[in-house]
Amino acid sequence: MTPPRLTSSRQPLRLLQDRVATGLITAGGVGVLLAILAIGIFLVWETLPLLAIGDTLALAKLSPLAWGTLKAALAALLFAIPVALGAAAYSTMFMSAKLRARIKPALEMMEAIPGVVVGFIAGLILAPWVERHLTSALMLIVWLPLSAALAGWLWQLAKTRLRRRLPLSWAGVWLVPWLALMVAVVLWLAPWIEQQWLGGDLRQLLDERFGLDYATRNALIVGFAMGFAVIPSIYSLAEDALADVPATLIEGAQALGASRWQALWKVALAAAGPGVFSAVMIGAGRAVGETMIVLMASGNTALFSASPFEGMRSMAAAIAIELPEASPGGLTYHLLILAALVLFIFTFLVNTLAEVVRQRLRRRYRQMGGTS
């Protein structure tokens, strides 16, 4: 059906509206670019006085902050990447459409939770609990993934009638009571294991045998809390990349005899690799720039330690704490500005690389006959 044509009296008005909208959009885009450029120039300009300061060893003060930033980001990514990518692969390839329509918006809404709330819960609730039940926490980290694999193995061995009642497309639902049962078993066994095999106090054993001092707020707590905050970003982008893989590729692989898992591993991940990589990079940028979670859950101690049971201090946390009290023009002020410049450059490069990879993914889909 042909849409009705505008009258000659309304055409100039519509043309004026289009030009105004185009001008506003262009001005907004140019304004954002100029703002980013101005921030970069300001940071570089405020960092230049460091070249005139004779005490070049003062730059070594940033080393613990840089190490703490990388340590916190690595701890968060080690927790977030397997969970987020696993959830994205499952919801794309295995989950039923009805369940996916409910689960995906809920996971994406997790991104709206403020970092200060996550940091508050991690620092005041999670950290004291893990300190009191360190054995239980470490056993949960190891046993929950193994129990999920055990559930999959038992499902494969089950009879056809039971597998029909517990379809794989709804595993995200029927696995919940199984995992809850595994958590209860671990919490019940952990005190006995600590008493019989670990001398009654795991923290004392770590200190005496391995020289590992346990701090209440440490990299382990930061990994849980910041990983929880990073999971929605990685999941959403990775799930979109996997969902945009042309269906003809998956169907063709299955027509040639590949299972759903083989189609995921050999075809979907290979085609969506740039998009998945982009999701991980954006998650890394979020983890590096996070401030409140690290500030509230890490103990804020500038240590050069690789132990997951000790705290750290990141660049973002140091800037948030010390910059308001630093005198303009002083050494501390310029060092903090240098730390901000490092974070700015890292975030800019990560986002640029993620966008380049995303554009490459779109070109690949066009060549494959995709619709993205």
CSV table of C-alpha atoms in Angstrom, one decimal:
chain,number,residue,atom,x,y,z
A,1,MET,CA,0.0,0.0,0.0
A,2,THR,CA,1.5,3.4,-1.0
A,3,PRO,CA,1.7,5.8,1.9
A,4,PRO,CA,-0.1,9.1,1.5
A,5,ARG,CA,2.0,11.9,0.1
A,6,LEU,CA,2.5,15.1,2.1
A,7,THR,CA,0.7,18.2,0.9
A,8,SER,CA,2.8,20.9,-0.6
A,9,SER,CA,2.2,23.2,2.4
A,10,ARG,CA,3.6,20.6,4.9
A,11,GLN,CA,6.7,19.6,2.9
A,12,PRO,CA,8.7,22.7,3.8
A,13,LEU,CA,7.8,22.2,7.5
A,14,ARG,CA,8.9,18.5,7.4
A,15,LEU,CA,12.1,19.5,5.6
A,16,LEU,CA,12.9,22.1,8.3
A,17,GLN,CA,12.2,19.6,11.1
A,18,ASP,CA,14.6,17.1,9.4
A,19,ARG,CA,17.3,19.7,9.1
A,20,VAL,CA,16.9,20.8,12.7
A,21,ALA,CA,17.0,17.2,14.0
A,22,THR,CA,20.1,16.5,11.8
A,23,GLY,CA,21.8,19.6,13.1
A,24,LEU,CA,21.1,18.7,16.7
A,25,ILE,CA,22.4,15.2,16.3
A,26,THR,CA,25.5,16.4,14.5
A,27,ALA,CA,26.1,19.0,17.1
A,28,GLY,CA,25.7,16.5,19.9
A,29,GLY,CA,28.2,14.1,18.3
A,30,VAL,CA,30.7,16.8,17.6
A,31,GLY,CA,30.3,18.1,21.2
A,32,VAL,CA,31.0,14.6,22.7
A,33,LEU,CA,34.2,14.3,20.5
A,34,LEU,CA,35.3,17.8,21.6
A,35,ALA,CA,34.6,17.0,25.2
A,36,ILE,CA,36.7,13.9,25.0
A,37,LEU,CA,39.5,15.8,23.3
A,38,ALA,CA,39.4,18.5,25.9
A,39,ILE,CA,39.6,16.0,28.7
A,40,GLY,CA,42.7,14.4,27.1
A,41,ILE,CA,44.4,17.7,26.5
A,42,PHE,CA,43.7,18.8,30.1
A,43,LEU,CA,45.2,15.6,31.5
A,44,VAL,CA,48.3,15.8,29.3
A,45,TRP,CA,48.8,19.5,30.2
A,46,GLU,CA,48.5,18.9,33.9
A,47,THR,CA,50.9,15.9,33.6
A,48,LEU,CA,53.7,17.9,31.8
A,49,PRO,CA,55.0,19.5,35.1
A,50,LEU,CA,56.2,16.1,36.2
A,51,LEU,CA,59.0,16.4,33.5
A,52,ALA,CA,60.4,19.4,35.3
A,53,ILE,CA,60.5,17.7,38.7
A,54,GLY,CA,63.9,16.3,39.5
A,55,ASP,CA,62.6,13.5,41.7
A,56,THR,CA,61.8,11.0,39.0
A,57,LEU,CA,61.6,8.2,41.5
A,58,ALA,CA,58.3,9.7,42.6
A,59,LEU,CA,56.8,7.9,39.6
A,60,ALA,CA,57.5,4.6,41.3
A,61,LYS,CA,54.7,5.6,43.7
A,62,LEU,CA,52.2,4.7,41.0
A,63,SER,CA,53.5,1.2,40.7
A,64,PRO,CA,51.4,-0.3,43.6
A,65,LEU,CA,48.4,1.5,42.2
A,66,ALA,CA,48.9,0.1,38.7
A,67,TRP,CA,49.4,-3.3,40.2
A,68,GLY,CA,46.3,-3.0,42.3
A,69,THR,CA,44.3,-1.9,39.3
A,70,LEU,CA,45.4,-4.9,37.2
A,71,LYS,CA,44.9,-7.3,40.2
A,72,ALA,CA,41.4,-6.1,40.8
A,73,ALA,CA,40.4,-6.2,37.1
A,74,LEU,CA,42.0,-9.7,36.7
A,75,ALA,CA,40.1,-11.0,39.8
A,76,ALA,CA,36.8,-9.7,38.4
A,77,LEU,CA,37.3,-11.0,34.9
A,78,LEU,CA,38.3,-14.5,36.2
A,79,PHE,CA,34.9,-14.7,37.9
A,80,ALA,CA,32.8,-12.8,35.3
A,81,ILE,CA,34.1,-14.2,32.0
A,82,PRO,CA,33.2,-17.9,32.5
A,83,VAL,CA,29.8,-17.1,34.0
A,84,ALA,CA,28.9,-14.4,31.4
A,85,LEU,CA,30.1,-16.3,28.3
A,86,GLY,CA,28.6,-19.5,29.6
A,87,ALA,CA,25.2,-17.8,30.2
A,88,ALA,CA,25.4,-16.2,26.7
A,89,ALA,CA,26.1,-19.4,25.0
A,90,TYR,CA,23.4,-21.3,26.9
A,91,SER,CA,20.7,-18.7,26.4
A,92,THR,CA,21.5,-18.5,22.7
A,93,MET,CA,21.9,-22.1,21.7
A,94,PHE,CA,20.0,-24.2,24.3
A,95,MET,CA,17.5,-22.1,26.3
A,96,SER,CA,13.8,-22.0,25.2
A,97,ALA,CA,12.6,-18.9,23.7
A,98,LYS,CA,10.0,-18.4,26.4
A,99,LEU,CA,12.6,-18.6,29.2
A,100,ARG,CA,15.1,-16.5,27.3
A,101,ALA,CA,12.5,-13.7,26.9
A,102,ARG,CA,12.3,-13.5,30.7
A,103,ILE,CA,15.9,-14.3,31.8
A,104,LYS,CA,17.7,-11.9,29.4
A,105,PRO,CA,16.0,-8.7,30.5
A,106,ALA,CA,16.5,-9.7,34.2
A,107,LEU,CA,20.2,-10.2,33.6
A,108,GLU,CA,20.5,-6.9,31.7
A,109,MET,CA,18.8,-5.0,34.5
A,110,MET,CA,21.6,-6.1,36.8
A,111,GLU,CA,23.7,-3.5,35.1
A,112,ALA,CA,21.5,-0.8,36.6
A,113,ILE,CA,22.6,-1.6,40.2
A,114,PRO,CA,24.8,1.2,41.4
A,115,GLY,CA,28.4,0.2,42.1
A,116,VAL,CA,28.2,1.8,45.6
A,117,VAL,CA,25.4,-0.7,46.5
A,118,VAL,CA,27.4,-3.7,45.3
A,119,GLY,CA,30.5,-2.4,47.2
A,120,PHE,CA,28.4,-1.8,50.3
A,121,ILE,CA,27.1,-5.4,50.3
A,122,ALA,CA,30.5,-6.8,49.5
A,123,GLY,CA,32.3,-4.8,52.2
A,124,LEU,CA,29.8,-5.1,55.0
A,125,ILE,CA,28.1,-8.4,54.4
A,126,LEU,CA,30.1,-10.7,52.1
A,127,ALA,CA,33.6,-9.9,53.4
A,128,PRO,CA,32.8,-10.7,57.1
A,129,TRP,CA,31.0,-13.9,56.1
A,130,VAL,CA,33.9,-15.1,54.0
A,131,GLU,CA,36.3,-14.3,56.8
A,132,ARG,CA,34.3,-16.4,59.2
A,133,HIS,CA,33.7,-19.2,56.7
A,134,LEU,CA,36.8,-19.2,54.5
A,135,THR,CA,36.9,-22.9,54.0
A,136,SER,CA,33.2,-23.0,53.0
A,137,ALA,CA,33.8,-20.1,50.5
A,138,LEU,CA,36.8,-21.8,48.9
A,139,MET,CA,35.0,-25.1,48.7
A,140,LEU,CA,32.0,-23.4,47.0
A,141,ILE,CA,34.3,-21.8,44.4
A,142,VAL,CA,35.6,-25.2,43.5
A,143,TRP,CA,32.6,-27.4,44.0
A,144,LEU,CA,29.8,-25.4,42.4
A,145,PRO,CA,31.2,-25.7,38.8
A,146,LEU,CA,32.0,-29.4,39.4
A,147,SER,CA,28.5,-30.0,40.7
A,148,ALA,CA,27.0,-28.3,37.6
A,149,ALA,CA,29.2,-30.7,35.4
A,150,LEU,CA,28.0,-33.6,37.6
A,151,ALA,CA,24.4,-32.6,37.0
A,152,GLY,CA,25.0,-32.6,33.2
A,153,TRP,CA,26.7,-36.1,33.4
A,154,LEU,CA,23.8,-37.5,35.5
A,155,TRP,CA,21.3,-36.0,33.0
A,156,GLN,CA,23.1,-37.8,30.2
A,157,LEU,CA,22.9,-41.1,32.1
A,158,ALA,CA,19.2,-40.6,33.0
A,159,LYS,CA,16.4,-42.4,31.3
A,160,THR,CA,14.5,-40.8,28.4
A,161,ARG,CA,11.4,-40.3,30.4
A,162,LEU,CA,13.3,-38.3,33.1
A,163,ARG,CA,15.1,-36.2,30.4
A,164,ARG,CA,11.8,-35.3,28.9
A,165,ARG,CA,10.6,-34.0,32.3
A,166,LEU,CA,13.9,-32.1,32.8
A,167,PRO,CA,14.6,-30.7,29.3
A,168,LEU,CA,17.9,-29.1,28.6
A,169,SER,CA,16.2,-26.0,27.4
A,170,TRP,CA,14.9,-25.4,31.0
A,171,ALA,CA,18.1,-26.5,32.7
A,172,GLY,CA,18.5,-22.9,34.0
A,173,VAL,CA,15.4,-23.5,36.2
A,174,TRP,CA,15.8,-27.1,37.4
A,175,LEU,CA,19.5,-26.7,38.2
A,176,VAL,CA,18.6,-24.1,40.8
A,177,PRO,CA,17.4,-26.6,43.5
A,178,TRP,CA,20.3,-28.9,42.6
A,179,LEU,CA,22.9,-26.1,43.2
A,180,ALA,CA,21.0,-25.1,46.4
A,181,LEU,CA,21.4,-28.6,47.6
A,182,MET,CA,25.1,-28.6,46.7
A,183,VAL,CA,25.6,-25.3,48.7
A,184,ALA,CA,23.9,-26.9,51.7
A,185,VAL,CA,26.1,-30.0,51.5
A,186,VAL,CA,29.2,-27.8,51.3
A,187,LEU,CA,28.2,-25.6,54.3
A,188,TRP,CA,27.5,-28.8,56.2
A,189,LEU,CA,30.8,-30.6,55.4
A,190,ALA,CA,33.2,-27.6,55.4
A,191,PRO,CA,33.5,-27.2,59.3
A,192,TRP,CA,34.2,-31.0,59.6
A,193,ILE,CA,36.8,-30.9,56.8
A,194,GLU,CA,38.5,-27.8,58.3
A,195,GLN,CA,38.6,-29.5,61.7
A,196,GLN,CA,39.8,-32.9,60.6
A,197,TRP,CA,42.2,-32.0,57.7
A,198,LEU,CA,43.1,-28.4,58.1
A,199,GLY,CA,44.1,-28.2,61.7
A,200,GLY,CA,40.9,-26.4,62.8
A,201,ASP,CA,41.8,-23.0,61.3
A,202,LEU,CA,42.5,-22.5,57.6
A,203,ARG,CA,43.7,-18.9,58.0
A,204,GLN,CA,46.3,-20.0,60.5
A,205,LEU,CA,47.4,-22.8,58.3
A,206,LEU,CA,47.8,-20.5,55.3
A,207,ASP,CA,49.9,-18.1,57.4
A,208,GLU,CA,52.1,-20.7,59.0
A,209,ARG,CA,52.7,-23.0,56.0
A,210,PHE,CA,52.5,-20.6,53.0
A,211,GLY,CA,53.0,-17.2,54.6
A,212,LEU,CA,49.7,-15.9,53.3
A,213,ASP,CA,48.1,-13.3,55.5
A,214,TYR,CA,44.3,-13.0,55.2
A,215,ALA,CA,42.8,-9.6,55.2
A,216,THR,CA,39.1,-9.1,55.7
A,217,ARG,CA,38.7,-7.1,52.4
A,218,ASN,CA,40.9,-8.6,49.7
A,219,ALA,CA,41.2,-9.4,46.0
A,220,LEU,CA,38.9,-12.4,46.5
A,221,ILE,CA,36.0,-10.2,47.7
A,222,VAL,CA,36.7,-7.7,44.9
A,223,GLY,CA,36.6,-10.5,42.3
A,224,PHE,CA,33.2,-11.6,43.5
A,225,ALA,CA,31.7,-8.1,43.8
A,226,MET,CA,33.2,-6.5,40.7
A,227,GLY,CA,32.7,-9.6,38.7
A,228,PHE,CA,29.0,-9.5,39.6
A,229,ALA,CA,28.9,-5.9,38.3
A,230,VAL,CA,30.7,-6.7,35.1
A,231,ILE,CA,28.7,-9.9,34.2
A,232,PRO,CA,25.7,-8.0,32.7
A,233,SER,CA,27.9,-6.0,30.2
A,234,ILE,CA,29.8,-9.0,29.0
A,235,TYR,CA,26.7,-11.2,28.8
A,236,SER,CA,24.6,-8.7,26.9
A,237,LEU,CA,27.2,-8.0,24.2
A,238,ALA,CA,28.3,-11.6,23.9
A,239,GLU,CA,24.7,-12.9,23.7
A,240,ASP,CA,23.8,-10.4,21.0
A,241,ALA,CA,26.9,-11.4,19.0
A,242,LEU,CA,26.0,-15.1,19.2
A,243,ALA,CA,22.3,-14.4,18.5
A,244,ASP,CA,23.3,-12.5,15.3
A,245,VAL,CA,25.2,-15.4,13.8
A,246,PRO,CA,23.2,-16.4,10.7
A,247,ALA,CA,20.9,-19.3,11.4
A,248,THR,CA,21.9,-20.9,8.1
A,249,LEU,CA,25.4,-21.6,9.5
A,250,ILE,CA,24.0,-23.4,12.6
A,251,GLU,CA,21.4,-25.3,10.6
A,252,GLY,CA,24.0,-26.3,8.0
A,253,ALA,CA,26.4,-27.6,10.7
A,254,GLN,CA,23.6,-29.6,12.3
A,255,ALA,CA,22.5,-30.9,8.8
A,256,LEU,CA,26.0,-32.3,8.4
A,257,GLY,CA,25.7,-34.2,11.6
A,258,ALA,CA,27.1,-31.8,14.2
A,259,SER,CA,25.5,-31.8,17.6
A,260,ARG,CA,24.2,-28.6,19.2
A,261,TRP,CA,27.4,-28.3,21.3
A,262,GLN,CA,29.6,-28.9,18.2
A,263,ALA,CA,27.7,-26.3,16.3
A,264,LEU,CA,28.2,-23.8,19.2
A,265,TRP,CA,31.9,-24.6,19.6
A,266,LYS,CA,33.0,-24.9,15.9
A,267,VAL,CA,30.6,-22.6,14.1
A,268,ALA,CA,28.8,-20.0,16.4
A,269,LEU,CA,31.9,-19.1,18.5
A,270,ALA,CA,34.1,-18.9,15.4
A,271,ALA,CA,31.7,-16.6,13.6
A,272,ALA,CA,30.9,-14.5,16.7
A,273,GLY,CA,34.5,-14.5,17.9
A,274,PRO,CA,35.1,-10.7,17.3
A,275,GLY,CA,31.9,-9.8,19.0
A,276,VAL,CA,32.7,-12.0,22.0
A,277,PHE,CA,36.2,-10.5,22.2
A,278,SER,CA,34.6,-7.0,22.0
A,279,ALA,CA,32.4,-7.9,25.0
A,280,VAL,CA,35.3,-9.1,27.0
A,281,MET,CA,37.3,-6.0,26.3
A,282,ILE,CA,34.5,-3.7,27.3
A,283,GLY,CA,34.1,-5.7,30.5
A,284,ALA,CA,37.8,-5.3,31.1
A,285,GLY,CA,37.5,-1.5,30.6
A,286,ARG,CA,34.6,-1.4,33.1
A,287,ALA,CA,36.6,-3.4,35.6
A,288,VAL,CA,39.7,-1.2,35.3
A,289,GLY,CA,37.7,2.0,35.7
A,290,GLU,CA,35.5,0.8,38.6
A,291,THR,CA,35.9,3.0,41.7
A,292,MET,CA,33.4,2.4,44.5
A,293,ILE,CA,33.5,-1.4,44.5
A,294,VAL,CA,37.2,-1.5,44.8
A,295,LEU,CA,37.3,1.3,47.4
A,296,MET,CA,34.8,-0.4,49.7
A,297,ALA,CA,35.7,-4.1,49.2
A,298,SER,CA,39.5,-4.1,48.8
A,299,GLY,CA,40.8,-2.6,52.0
A,300,ASN,CA,42.4,0.2,50.1
A,301,THR,CA,46.0,-0.8,50.9
A,302,ALA,CA,48.7,-0.1,48.4
A,303,LEU,CA,50.5,-3.5,48.4
A,304,PHE,CA,52.6,-5.2,45.8
A,305,SER,CA,51.3,-8.7,46.5
A,306,ALA,CA,49.9,-11.4,44.2
A,307,SER,CA,48.0,-13.1,47.1
A,308,PRO,CA,44.3,-13.2,46.6
A,309,PHE,CA,43.8,-12.9,50.3
A,310,GLU,CA,45.4,-9.4,50.6
A,311,GLY,CA,44.0,-6.1,49.7
A,312,MET,CA,45.1,-3.6,47.0
A,313,ARG,CA,44.6,0.0,46.0
A,314,SER,CA,43.6,0.9,42.4
A,315,MET,CA,44.3,4.1,40.5
A,316,ALA,CA,40.6,5.1,40.4
A,317,ALA,CA,40.2,4.6,44.2
A,318,ALA,CA,43.4,6.6,44.9
A,319,ILE,CA,42.1,9.5,42.7
A,320,ALA,CA,38.7,9.5,44.4
A,321,ILE,CA,40.3,9.6,47.9
A,322,GLU,CA,43.4,11.8,47.5
A,323,LEU,CA,42.6,14.3,44.7
A,324,PRO,CA,40.2,16.4,46.8
A,325,GLU,CA,42.9,16.9,49.4
A,326,ALA,CA,45.9,17.3,47.0
A,327,SER,CA,47.1,20.9,46.7
A,328,PRO,CA,47.1,22.0,43.0
A,329,GLY,CA,50.5,22.2,41.6
A,330,GLY,CA,52.0,19.7,44.1
A,331,LEU,CA,53.7,16.4,43.3
A,332,THR,CA,50.8,14.4,44.6
A,333,TYR,CA,48.3,16.3,42.5
A,334,HIS,CA,50.3,15.8,39.3
A,335,LEU,CA,50.8,12.1,40.0
A,336,LEU,CA,47.1,11.6,40.5
A,337,ILE,CA,46.5,13.4,37.2
A,338,LEU,CA,49.0,11.1,35.6
A,339,ALA,CA,47.1,8.1,37.0
A,340,ALA,CA,43.9,9.6,35.5
A,341,LEU,CA,45.6,10.0,32.1
A,342,VAL,CA,46.7,6.3,32.2
A,343,LEU,CA,43.1,5.3,32.9
A,344,PHE,CA,41.8,7.6,30.2
A,345,ILE,CA,44.2,6.2,27.6
A,346,PHE,CA,43.5,2.6,28.6
A,347,THR,CA,39.7,3.1,28.4
A,348,PHE,CA,39.9,4.9,25.1
A,349,LEU,CA,42.1,2.2,23.5
A,350,VAL,CA,39.8,-0.6,24.9
A,351,ASN,CA,36.6,1.0,23.6
A,352,THR,CA,38.3,1.8,20.2
A,353,LEU,CA,39.5,-1.8,19.8
A,354,ALA,CA,36.1,-3.1,20.8
A,355,GLU,CA,34.4,-0.9,18.1
A,356,VAL,CA,36.9,-1.9,15.5
A,357,VAL,CA,36.2,-5.6,16.3
A,358,ARG,CA,32.5,-5.0,16.1
A,359,GLN,CA,32.7,-3.4,12.7
A,360,ARG,CA,34.8,-6.4,11.5
A,361,LEU,CA,32.1,-8.7,12.8
A,362,ARG,CA,29.4,-6.8,10.9
A,363,ARG,CA,31.4,-7.0,7.7
A,364,ARG,CA,31.8,-10.7,8.2
A,365,TYR,CA,28.1,-11.2,8.6
A,366,ARG,CA,27.4,-9.3,5.4
A,367,GLN,CA,29.7,-11.7,3.6
A,368,MET,CA,27.9,-14.6,5.1
A,369,GLY,CA,24.5,-13.3,4.2
A,370,GLY,CA,23.6,-12.3,7.7
A,371,THR,CA,21.1,-9.5,8.5
A,372,SER,CA,23.2,-7.5,11.1
